[in-house]
Amino acid sequence: MRKFLKIIAILLITLLALFPFYILSLLAFTPSSMNFAKELILLPKGYIENFGAAWEKAKMGRSILNSLIITLGAVTVIVSFASMAGYAIARVKNKVNRLIFYLMLGCMMIPGIINTVPLYTLMIKIGGINTHWAMILVCAANALPFSVFLYTGFIRGLPLNIEEAAIIDGCTKIGSFWRIVFPILKPVTSAIIIINGLNIWNNYAQAVFFLQKQSMRTIPLAISMFYQQYGAKWHLMAAAAMIGLAPAVVIFIIFQKYFIKGITAGSVKG
Amino acid sequence: MFLRNKIVSKLHNFMILPAFILFFIFFIYPLIKGIGLSLTDYDGMTKANFIGLKNFVDFFHDSRAKNDVINTVLFALGSAPLLNIFGFLYALLLDSKFKGKSIARTIIYLPAVVSPLIMGYIWYFILQPQRGFLFSTLARLGLDLTNFNWLGNRYMALWVIIVVNVWQFVGMTMVVYLAGLQSIPEEMHEAGKIDGATYWQRIRYIVLPMMIQPIKINVTTNIIGSLSVFEIIMALTDGGPGYSTESLSIYIMRMCYGSSTGYSTAVAIILFLIILLPVLISLKLMKSKEYDV
């Protein structure tokens, strides 16, 4: 009986989580002429023209490419820089490293908005407005504190012996990091890829400032356009949202089995 | 010890540099400049004049800002506890072994994968009066609430946003608690059972004390997250009706666009102080093992 109630509860909360996705598909697969106030539609109609229309109108191909470049670029920078920094902080216990670590931790609490205006003027000076590279660096910088924190926690829990063995076997010091330590970091790296990848894929607040040109628009900017510029075209917005969500959801499902492991290892035990 | 010194060498000191340089240029440098800007009357165009603490004094006479502080704090007071309570209950529910466990976890986390802006749009479509999915479907089933406007009601709108926010991010909180639950060894539960502890007693005396670290992480991230809420409010009510759901970050953004740049950075610093206080208190209260760097 107890088990039965539990299954029912789990089923309910799962359905609750899926509800908006159901609404989204209802909208995306229904012609615009449908009026939910006049007609009761409970199942998607299998109407697919919204996707083509949304794809064309929002130049979704271009937006996906922009989002991909920025997300992949930033995640690469985050993983390589944060893992090295985490290693230095966990292994080399000196004042400078400790200071940098606490500085970064403190900055995790600062709302990004304090930086936005000066960052904007900085971006104009270095010619970073409407460029991929500047957006990559801004997103990476914002994500560094949390990533360094996770890496440091994880590396502290690793025994030194493996690296010692590698050095004895003639591995260089930097080599021992990339070839021996880095592969062991896989669970945290996966968690960092998921958390930051999703945040950057969904980034709106910075993108709205730094990517103003049409051709530089990322997915969230393209989707919000259907709401803000064209006055709530729900069917197109839903189709565009489904296109934009697909890559994020697929990546999440691929990496999710490492996700809990990474969170446990990096933060909970830290 | 000899080998240890050999591995941890000067070279490793430089491994922190790429991260630090990047962080310095794109975070700390703008931050310092931002603090400087908050002491000026900069409007985004003309030259900035130093005006000392005037912006901070003005803040205390700004009724809209006061109203927004209240909204922001109310939002956090609603969101953070609900997220933690439901996140913990969800984690307890999903910690047991059953078929489809990982599918259920993935699905519950799924809403957090979507940007709050887009989730906000979808919930707006569901909740909007007259034509929205919820009320028009209820009307078909004979329950006519079509004139009932949740998002347009100044007393209710903020609570609706809180519920949507909790709904979207409960999976995130759950995952951290799940990770914590799974690090508790099975023997502890067995020992509790043998001693005749009921389920809730085991939760209270065995599980909770071992969950301090995950609680700390969740409470801190939820406080920071809910006090700087932005996108979900923009999508659902855009701060309205009136200013009844406007959060401090939305106000900062508007001031910043609306040629009160200097003032907006001052308000942003005040927001940071508002965030800092509860975070420090909660860290102090939950002080467990100290970090030794």
XYZ file of C-alpha atoms in Angstrom:
563
model
C 0.000 0.000 0.000
C 2.762 2.355 0.999
C 4.691 1.479 -2.124
C 1.575 2.005 -4.217
C 1.034 5.504 -2.803
C 4.648 6.299 -3.474
C 4.361 5.293 -7.125
C 1.214 7.407 -7.489
C 2.985 10.410 -5.954
C 5.981 9.982 -8.250
C 3.673 9.680 -11.236
C 1.864 12.881 -10.236
C 4.985 14.978 -9.821
C 6.383 13.664 -13.092
C 3.189 14.646 -14.907
C 3.296 18.037 -13.223
C 6.831 18.553 -14.528
C 5.747 17.552 -18.025
C 2.639 19.739 -18.134
C 4.138 22.823 -19.833
C 5.928 20.619 -22.349
C 2.534 19.183 -23.201
C 1.115 22.693 -23.628
C 4.133 23.599 -25.741
C 3.590 20.671 -28.098
C -0.140 21.395 -28.198
C 0.631 24.909 -29.389
C 3.434 23.989 -31.747
C 1.446 21.291 -33.568
C -1.760 23.287 -33.934
C -2.594 25.802 -36.694
C -2.740 29.400 -35.547
C -6.449 29.643 -36.337
C -7.187 27.374 -33.377
C -8.679 29.219 -30.474
C -8.476 27.405 -27.193
C -11.383 29.432 -25.864
C -13.661 28.208 -28.640
C -12.370 24.709 -29.165
C -11.262 22.095 -26.736
C -7.987 20.710 -28.032
C -6.399 18.073 -25.886
C -4.103 16.332 -28.351
C -1.618 17.918 -30.752
C -2.981 17.997 -34.287
C 0.130 16.810 -36.045
C 0.282 20.085 -37.942
C 3.942 20.791 -38.660
C 3.944 23.965 -40.729
C 4.610 26.155 -37.676
C 8.105 24.748 -37.511
C 8.961 25.809 -41.041
C 7.425 29.239 -40.534
C 9.213 29.761 -37.219
C 12.489 28.485 -38.649
C 12.317 30.989 -41.476
C 10.943 33.989 -39.651
C 13.388 33.831 -36.725
C 16.329 32.638 -38.847
C 16.601 29.757 -36.407
C 19.448 28.093 -38.292
C 21.647 31.102 -37.732
C 20.539 31.401 -34.074
C 21.305 27.752 -33.353
C 24.746 28.169 -34.904
C 25.417 31.266 -32.774
C 24.239 29.541 -29.617
C 26.338 26.469 -30.425
C 29.534 28.450 -31.054
C 29.114 30.490 -27.885
C 28.145 27.545 -25.687
C 30.861 25.179 -26.938
C 33.496 27.896 -26.847
C 32.632 29.026 -23.344
C 32.371 25.486 -21.971
C 35.805 24.641 -23.395
C 37.325 27.707 -21.758
C 35.547 27.001 -18.460
C 36.580 23.342 -18.278
C 40.232 23.911 -19.126
C 40.763 27.055 -17.024
C 38.686 25.971 -14.023
C 40.205 22.486 -13.788
C 43.735 23.921 -13.785
C 42.814 26.565 -11.232
C 41.036 24.004 -9.057
C 44.138 21.842 -9.176
C 46.429 24.685 -8.183
C 44.148 25.672 -5.299
C 43.741 22.123 -4.021
C 47.403 21.146 -4.308
C 49.450 24.295 -3.841
C 48.472 25.756 -0.505
C 49.823 29.276 -0.511
C 48.413 32.700 0.236
C 47.924 33.832 -3.353
C 45.889 30.783 -4.282
C 43.810 31.031 -1.134
C 43.138 34.715 -1.804
C 42.045 34.036 -5.388
C 39.827 31.179 -4.232
C 38.006 33.296 -1.663
C 37.758 36.209 -4.073
C 35.999 33.961 -6.568
C 33.718 32.463 -3.915
C 32.747 35.945 -2.783
C 31.931 36.942 -6.350
C 29.426 34.092 -6.667
C 27.037 36.263 -4.672
C 27.346 39.345 -6.840
C 24.415 39.921 -9.177
C 25.761 40.172 -12.724
C 23.891 43.398 -13.199
C 26.492 45.465 -11.264
C 28.966 44.605 -13.999
C 26.764 45.089 -16.990
C 27.284 48.788 -17.667
C 31.080 48.907 -17.188
C 31.344 45.635 -19.085
C 29.404 47.207 -21.920
C 31.837 50.147 -22.150
C 34.753 47.711 -21.934
C 33.257 45.678 -24.764
C 32.939 48.758 -26.956
C 36.596 49.609 -26.286
C 37.878 46.157 -27.210
C 35.466 45.766 -30.116
C 33.608 42.899 -28.506
C 30.008 43.941 -29.212
C 28.319 41.517 -31.631
C 31.198 39.063 -31.609
C 31.295 35.416 -30.615
C 34.643 35.566 -28.830
C 33.693 38.350 -26.438
C 30.423 36.645 -25.513
C 32.370 33.401 -24.944
C 34.800 35.149 -22.591
C 32.050 36.976 -20.673
C 30.013 33.786 -20.191
C 33.127 31.854 -19.176
C 34.198 34.495 -16.664
C 30.745 34.462 -15.071
C 30.828 30.687 -14.730
C 34.367 30.393 -13.362
C 33.737 30.797 -9.604
C 31.249 27.949 -9.297
C 33.276 25.677 -11.585
C 36.533 26.333 -9.737
C 34.676 25.654 -6.482
C 33.426 22.267 -7.752
C 36.838 21.246 -9.146
C 38.678 22.275 -5.983
C 36.309 20.252 -3.799
C 36.743 17.188 -5.962
C 40.528 17.365 -6.375
C 40.984 17.749 -2.612
C 39.444 14.317 -2.234
C 41.905 12.712 -4.677
C 44.975 10.935 -3.288
C 48.328 12.281 -4.408
C 49.760 8.794 -5.074
C 48.572 8.585 -8.659
C 50.418 11.722 -9.663
C 53.481 10.593 -7.736
C 53.458 7.355 -9.659
C 53.140 9.217 -12.937
C 56.083 11.484 -12.132
C 58.210 8.481 -11.168
C 57.333 6.891 -14.479
C 58.751 9.955 -16.178
C 55.662 12.013 -16.872
C 56.151 15.799 -16.980
C 54.353 17.895 -14.411
C 51.916 19.462 -16.834
C 51.611 16.094 -18.563
C 50.648 14.449 -15.309
C 47.819 16.919 -14.946
C 46.325 16.555 -18.414
C 46.977 12.844 -18.861
C 46.476 11.488 -15.360
C 44.432 13.904 -13.246
C 42.115 15.410 -15.842
C 40.582 12.075 -16.927
C 39.794 11.282 -13.274
C 37.837 14.516 -13.095
C 35.252 13.234 -15.570
C 32.250 13.253 -13.178
C 32.791 16.880 -12.133
C 33.584 17.866 -15.696
C 30.268 16.373 -16.815
C 28.379 18.238 -14.110
C 30.149 21.465 -15.073
C 29.399 20.928 -18.767
C 25.710 20.392 -18.026
C 25.203 23.224 -15.553
C 27.165 25.829 -17.488
C 26.221 24.576 -20.929
C 22.538 24.981 -20.098
C 23.022 28.379 -18.463
C 24.911 29.706 -21.446
C 22.506 28.158 -23.950
C 19.672 29.928 -22.104
C 21.521 33.150 -21.399
C 19.314 36.144 -22.017
C 20.445 39.003 -19.766
C 23.936 39.356 -21.276
C 22.976 38.361 -24.816
C 20.401 41.118 -24.968
C 23.155 43.652 -24.243
C 26.101 42.320 -26.195
C 24.501 40.667 -29.241
C 22.336 43.322 -30.808
C 22.805 42.528 -34.485
C 20.139 40.281 -36.053
C 22.721 37.883 -37.444
C 24.260 37.405 -33.991
C 21.010 36.502 -32.252
C 21.052 33.437 -29.993
C 18.147 31.055 -29.383
C 16.521 32.851 -26.414
C 16.650 36.166 -28.299
C 15.078 34.566 -31.357
C 12.287 32.988 -29.323
C 11.490 36.086 -27.320
C 11.130 37.941 -30.594
C 7.847 36.127 -31.299
C 6.518 37.436 -28.046
C 7.892 40.946 -28.041
C 8.061 42.050 -31.660
C 5.171 40.209 -33.278
C 2.716 40.365 -30.388
C 2.460 36.889 -28.908
C 2.413 34.577 -31.904
C 2.003 31.571 -29.617
C 2.050 28.826 -32.247
C 5.290 30.129 -33.815
C 6.848 30.853 -30.435
C 6.092 27.310 -29.322
C 7.550 25.818 -32.484
C 10.675 27.955 -32.173
C 10.973 27.060 -28.482
C 10.759 23.353 -29.296
C 13.501 23.703 -31.899
C 15.674 25.630 -29.447
C 15.025 23.242 -26.580
C 15.827 20.078 -28.488
C 19.639 20.348 -28.430
C 19.673 21.293 -24.729
C 17.399 18.419 -23.769
C 19.381 15.896 -25.852
C 22.695 16.989 -24.342
C 21.202 16.909 -20.863
C 19.918 13.365 -21.333
C 23.298 12.188 -22.667
C 25.241 13.620 -19.731
C 22.695 13.242 -16.948
C 24.019 9.934 -15.651
C 27.233 11.711 -14.642
C 25.314 14.629 -13.291
C 24.369 13.368 -9.827
C 27.785 11.752 -9.422
C 29.502 15.017 -10.257
C 27.370 17.056 -7.881
C 27.985 14.546 -5.086
C 31.690 14.423 -5.642
C 32.277 18.115 -6.187
C 30.065 19.830 -3.686
C 28.253 17.590 -1.268
C 31.270 15.795 0.067
C 33.558 18.799 -0.359
C 57.370 14.558 1.458
C 60.235 14.846 -0.976
C 58.093 13.633 -3.833
C 55.274 15.885 -2.836
C 57.512 18.897 -3.200
C 58.616 17.647 -6.548
C 55.066 17.362 -7.858
C 53.759 20.554 -6.395
C 56.186 22.938 -7.952
C 56.312 26.559 -8.958
C 54.926 25.535 -12.314
C 51.642 24.641 -10.664
C 51.332 28.146 -9.317
C 50.841 29.344 -12.838
C 47.947 26.985 -13.423
C 45.658 29.383 -11.607
C 46.644 32.265 -13.886
C 44.462 31.731 -16.993
C 41.325 31.542 -14.842
C 42.367 34.512 -12.747
C 43.262 36.734 -15.713
C 39.992 36.000 -17.481
C 38.036 36.536 -14.292
C 39.869 39.744 -13.564
C 39.274 41.317 -16.973
C 35.642 40.334 -17.399
C 34.429 40.387 -13.824
C 36.561 42.128 -11.249
C 37.680 45.075 -13.379
C 34.075 45.917 -14.455
C 33.003 45.375 -10.859
C 35.476 47.946 -9.573
C 34.448 50.358 -12.315
C 30.819 49.724 -11.411
C 31.466 50.657 -7.822
C 33.097 53.830 -9.118
C 30.111 54.576 -11.374
C 27.722 54.287 -8.447
C 29.322 57.429 -7.016
C 28.559 59.466 -10.133
C 25.563 60.924 -11.951
C 26.478 59.068 -15.161
C 23.534 58.877 -17.574
C 25.084 56.728 -20.274
C 25.858 59.683 -22.547
C 27.392 62.777 -20.989
C 30.429 62.944 -18.782
C 30.093 61.417 -15.333
C 30.376 63.802 -12.386
C 31.406 62.608 -8.971
C 28.513 63.093 -6.545
C 29.671 61.027 -3.578
C 27.050 58.955 -1.826
C 24.090 60.894 -3.209
C 22.762 57.885 -5.161
C 22.708 55.815 -1.993
C 20.936 58.561 -0.072
C 18.419 58.922 -2.909
C 17.660 55.234 -2.703
C 16.177 55.678 0.754
C 13.767 58.311 -0.540
C 12.763 56.294 -3.583
C 9.339 54.777 -2.950
C 9.444 52.623 -6.059
C 12.754 51.160 -4.949
C 11.306 50.439 -1.488
C 8.331 48.732 -3.074
C 10.699 46.644 -5.210
C 12.812 45.663 -2.213
C 9.645 44.383 -0.520
C 8.629 42.446 -3.642
C 12.084 40.936 -3.989
C 12.274 39.909 -0.337
C 8.715 38.501 -0.408
C 9.591 36.534 -3.520
C 12.662 35.075 -1.815
C 10.778 34.374 1.430
C 8.237 32.438 -0.602
C 10.536 30.733 -3.086
C 13.565 29.650 -1.071
C 11.749 27.719 1.711
C 9.268 26.129 -0.725
C 12.071 25.067 -3.050
C 13.950 23.456 -0.179
C 10.947 21.724 1.390
C 9.639 20.343 -1.884
C 13.127 19.584 -3.175
C 13.805 17.542 -0.058
C 10.471 15.715 -0.194
C 10.971 14.968 -3.888
C 14.448 13.628 -3.143
C 13.115 11.358 -0.350
C 10.450 10.088 -2.708
C 12.915 9.361 -5.506
C 15.694 7.957 -3.347
C 14.031 4.534 -3.097
C 14.589 1.823 -5.652
C 11.891 1.451 -8.280
C 11.593 0.899 -11.989
C 12.090 3.982 -14.130
C 13.881 5.796 -11.338
C 16.347 7.603 -13.551
C 13.658 8.484 -16.100
C 11.560 10.074 -13.347
C 14.564 12.039 -12.088
C 15.396 13.257 -15.566
C 11.816 14.366 -16.212
C 11.552 16.233 -12.906
C 14.802 18.038 -13.662
C 13.706 18.828 -17.218
C 11.881 22.134 -16.523
C 15.127 23.576 -15.131
C 16.780 22.847 -18.482
C 14.530 25.418 -20.155
C 15.291 29.129 -19.857
C 13.098 30.859 -17.249
C 12.149 33.375 -19.904
C 10.610 30.727 -22.153
C 9.030 28.890 -19.228
C 7.541 32.216 -18.206
C 6.033 32.684 -21.666
C 4.510 29.195 -21.605
C 3.016 29.728 -18.147
C 1.702 33.084 -19.283
C -0.113 31.318 -22.087
C -1.521 28.806 -19.606
C -2.595 31.362 -17.004
C -3.685 34.383 -19.019
C -7.326 35.356 -18.458
C -10.069 34.600 -21.000
C -8.003 32.910 -23.706
C -5.492 31.043 -21.574
C -5.374 27.278 -21.566
C -6.278 26.800 -17.919
C -9.367 28.991 -17.739
C -10.756 28.149 -21.153
C -10.410 24.434 -20.423
C -12.049 24.866 -17.027
C -14.846 26.819 -18.695
C -15.482 23.914 -21.070
C -15.738 21.622 -18.089
C -18.418 23.901 -16.672
C -16.290 25.907 -14.257
C -16.344 29.446 -15.552
C -13.452 31.401 -14.071
C -12.641 33.267 -17.261
C -12.965 36.657 -15.611
C -10.618 35.597 -12.886
C -7.292 37.202 -13.641
C -4.511 35.827 -11.465
C -1.658 37.628 -13.138
C -3.544 40.918 -13.300
C -4.338 40.946 -9.604
C -1.829 42.979 -7.627
C -2.226 40.828 -4.533
C -1.960 37.484 -6.260
C 0.447 37.944 -9.152
C 3.613 37.674 -7.039
C 2.454 34.398 -5.470
C 1.653 32.958 -8.869
C 5.192 33.817 -9.980
C 6.572 32.156 -6.840
C 4.672 28.955 -7.613
C 5.889 28.940 -11.218
C 9.464 29.533 -10.055
C 9.287 26.730 -7.487
C 7.751 24.455 -10.070
C 10.585 25.162 -12.506
C 13.569 24.812 -10.175
C 12.446 22.195 -7.674
C 14.285 19.578 -9.763
C 17.567 21.418 -9.300
C 17.189 21.482 -5.509
C 16.093 17.848 -5.578
C 19.237 16.713 -7.396
C 21.540 18.184 -4.746
C 19.497 16.557 -1.956
C 19.468 13.256 -3.839
C 23.239 13.411 -4.084
C 23.376 13.968 -0.335
C 20.951 11.131 0.417
C 22.985 8.743 -1.658
C 26.149 9.495 0.240
C 24.543 8.186 3.467
C 25.651 4.580 3.938
C 22.940 1.919 3.901
C 24.084 0.593 7.311
C 22.940 3.780 9.021
C 19.373 3.150 7.848
C 19.622 -0.504 8.883
C 20.871 0.459 12.331
C 17.976 2.875 12.726
C 15.455 0.230 11.697
C 16.885 -2.308 14.156
C 16.626 0.223 16.943
C 12.953 0.566 16.097
C 12.983 4.107 14.755
C 9.985 5.052 12.599
C 10.484 6.426 9.099
C 10.172 10.068 10.186
C 12.377 9.501 13.221
C 15.078 8.123 10.941
C 14.723 11.165 8.697
C 14.953 13.507 11.675
C 17.812 11.879 13.584
C 19.862 10.076 10.933
C 19.273 11.724 7.560
C 18.958 15.432 8.421
C 22.182 15.714 10.447
C 24.080 14.214 7.520
C 22.535 16.619 5.042
C 24.059 19.828 6.350
C 26.352 20.268 3.358
C 23.609 19.856 0.717
C 21.241 22.041 2.756
C 23.933 24.694 2.868
C 24.439 24.569 -0.880
C 20.724 24.639 -1.660
C 19.802 27.372 0.789
C 22.623 29.621 -0.410
C 22.004 29.123 -4.115
C 18.241 29.529 -3.653
C 18.641 32.750 -1.686
C 21.025 34.206 -4.257
C 18.858 33.007 -7.134
C 15.545 34.252 -5.799
C 16.832 37.630 -4.655
C 18.175 38.338 -8.129
C 15.052 37.074 -9.939
C 14.610 38.658 -13.334
C 13.568 36.689 -16.416
C 10.595 34.784 -15.054
C 8.964 38.012 -13.841
C 9.695 39.747 -17.144
C 7.936 36.977 -19.016
C 4.939 36.562 -16.714
C 3.954 40.091 -15.691
C 6.749 42.423 -16.781
C 6.638 43.813 -13.255
C 2.954 44.697 -13.329
C 0.174 45.301 -12.583
C 1.528 48.703 -11.642
C 4.804 47.893 -9.954
C 3.318 45.147 -7.820
C 5.637 42.393 -9.052
C 8.659 44.427 -10.090
C 11.855 42.993 -8.610
C 14.976 44.953 -7.795
C 16.894 43.518 -10.769
C 14.161 44.580 -13.175
C 14.254 48.063 -11.661
C 18.040 48.175 -12.040
C 17.766 47.139 -15.689
C 15.109 49.794 -16.372
C 17.071 52.554 -14.627
C 20.138 51.502 -16.540
C 18.381 51.781 -19.907
C 16.534 54.894 -18.819
C 19.638 57.081 -18.522
C 20.084 56.712 -14.745
C 23.122 54.517 -15.140
C 24.998 55.781 -12.095
C 21.953 55.387 -9.894
C 21.247 51.889 -11.245
C 24.719 50.667 -10.283
C 24.196 52.092 -6.790
C 20.936 50.133 -6.511
C 22.773 47.046 -7.771
C 25.294 47.392 -4.944
C 22.427 47.668 -2.466
C 20.956 44.494 -3.975
C 24.296 42.786 -3.413
C 24.228 43.834 0.257
C 20.655 42.541 0.542
C 21.850 39.188 -0.848
C 24.962 39.084 1.313
C 23.129 39.408 4.624
C 20.898 36.293 4.521
C 23.666 34.258 2.889
C 26.091 35.084 5.698
C 23.446 34.402 8.348
C 22.474 31.054 6.852
C 26.112 29.990 6.458
C 26.749 30.931 10.079
C 23.694 29.023 11.294
C 24.614 25.904 9.390
C 28.286 26.092 10.174
C 29.620 22.563 10.058
C 33.081 21.442 9.164
C 35.353 24.284 8.198
C 36.956 24.443 4.829
C 40.694 24.274 5.101
C 42.434 25.568 2.036
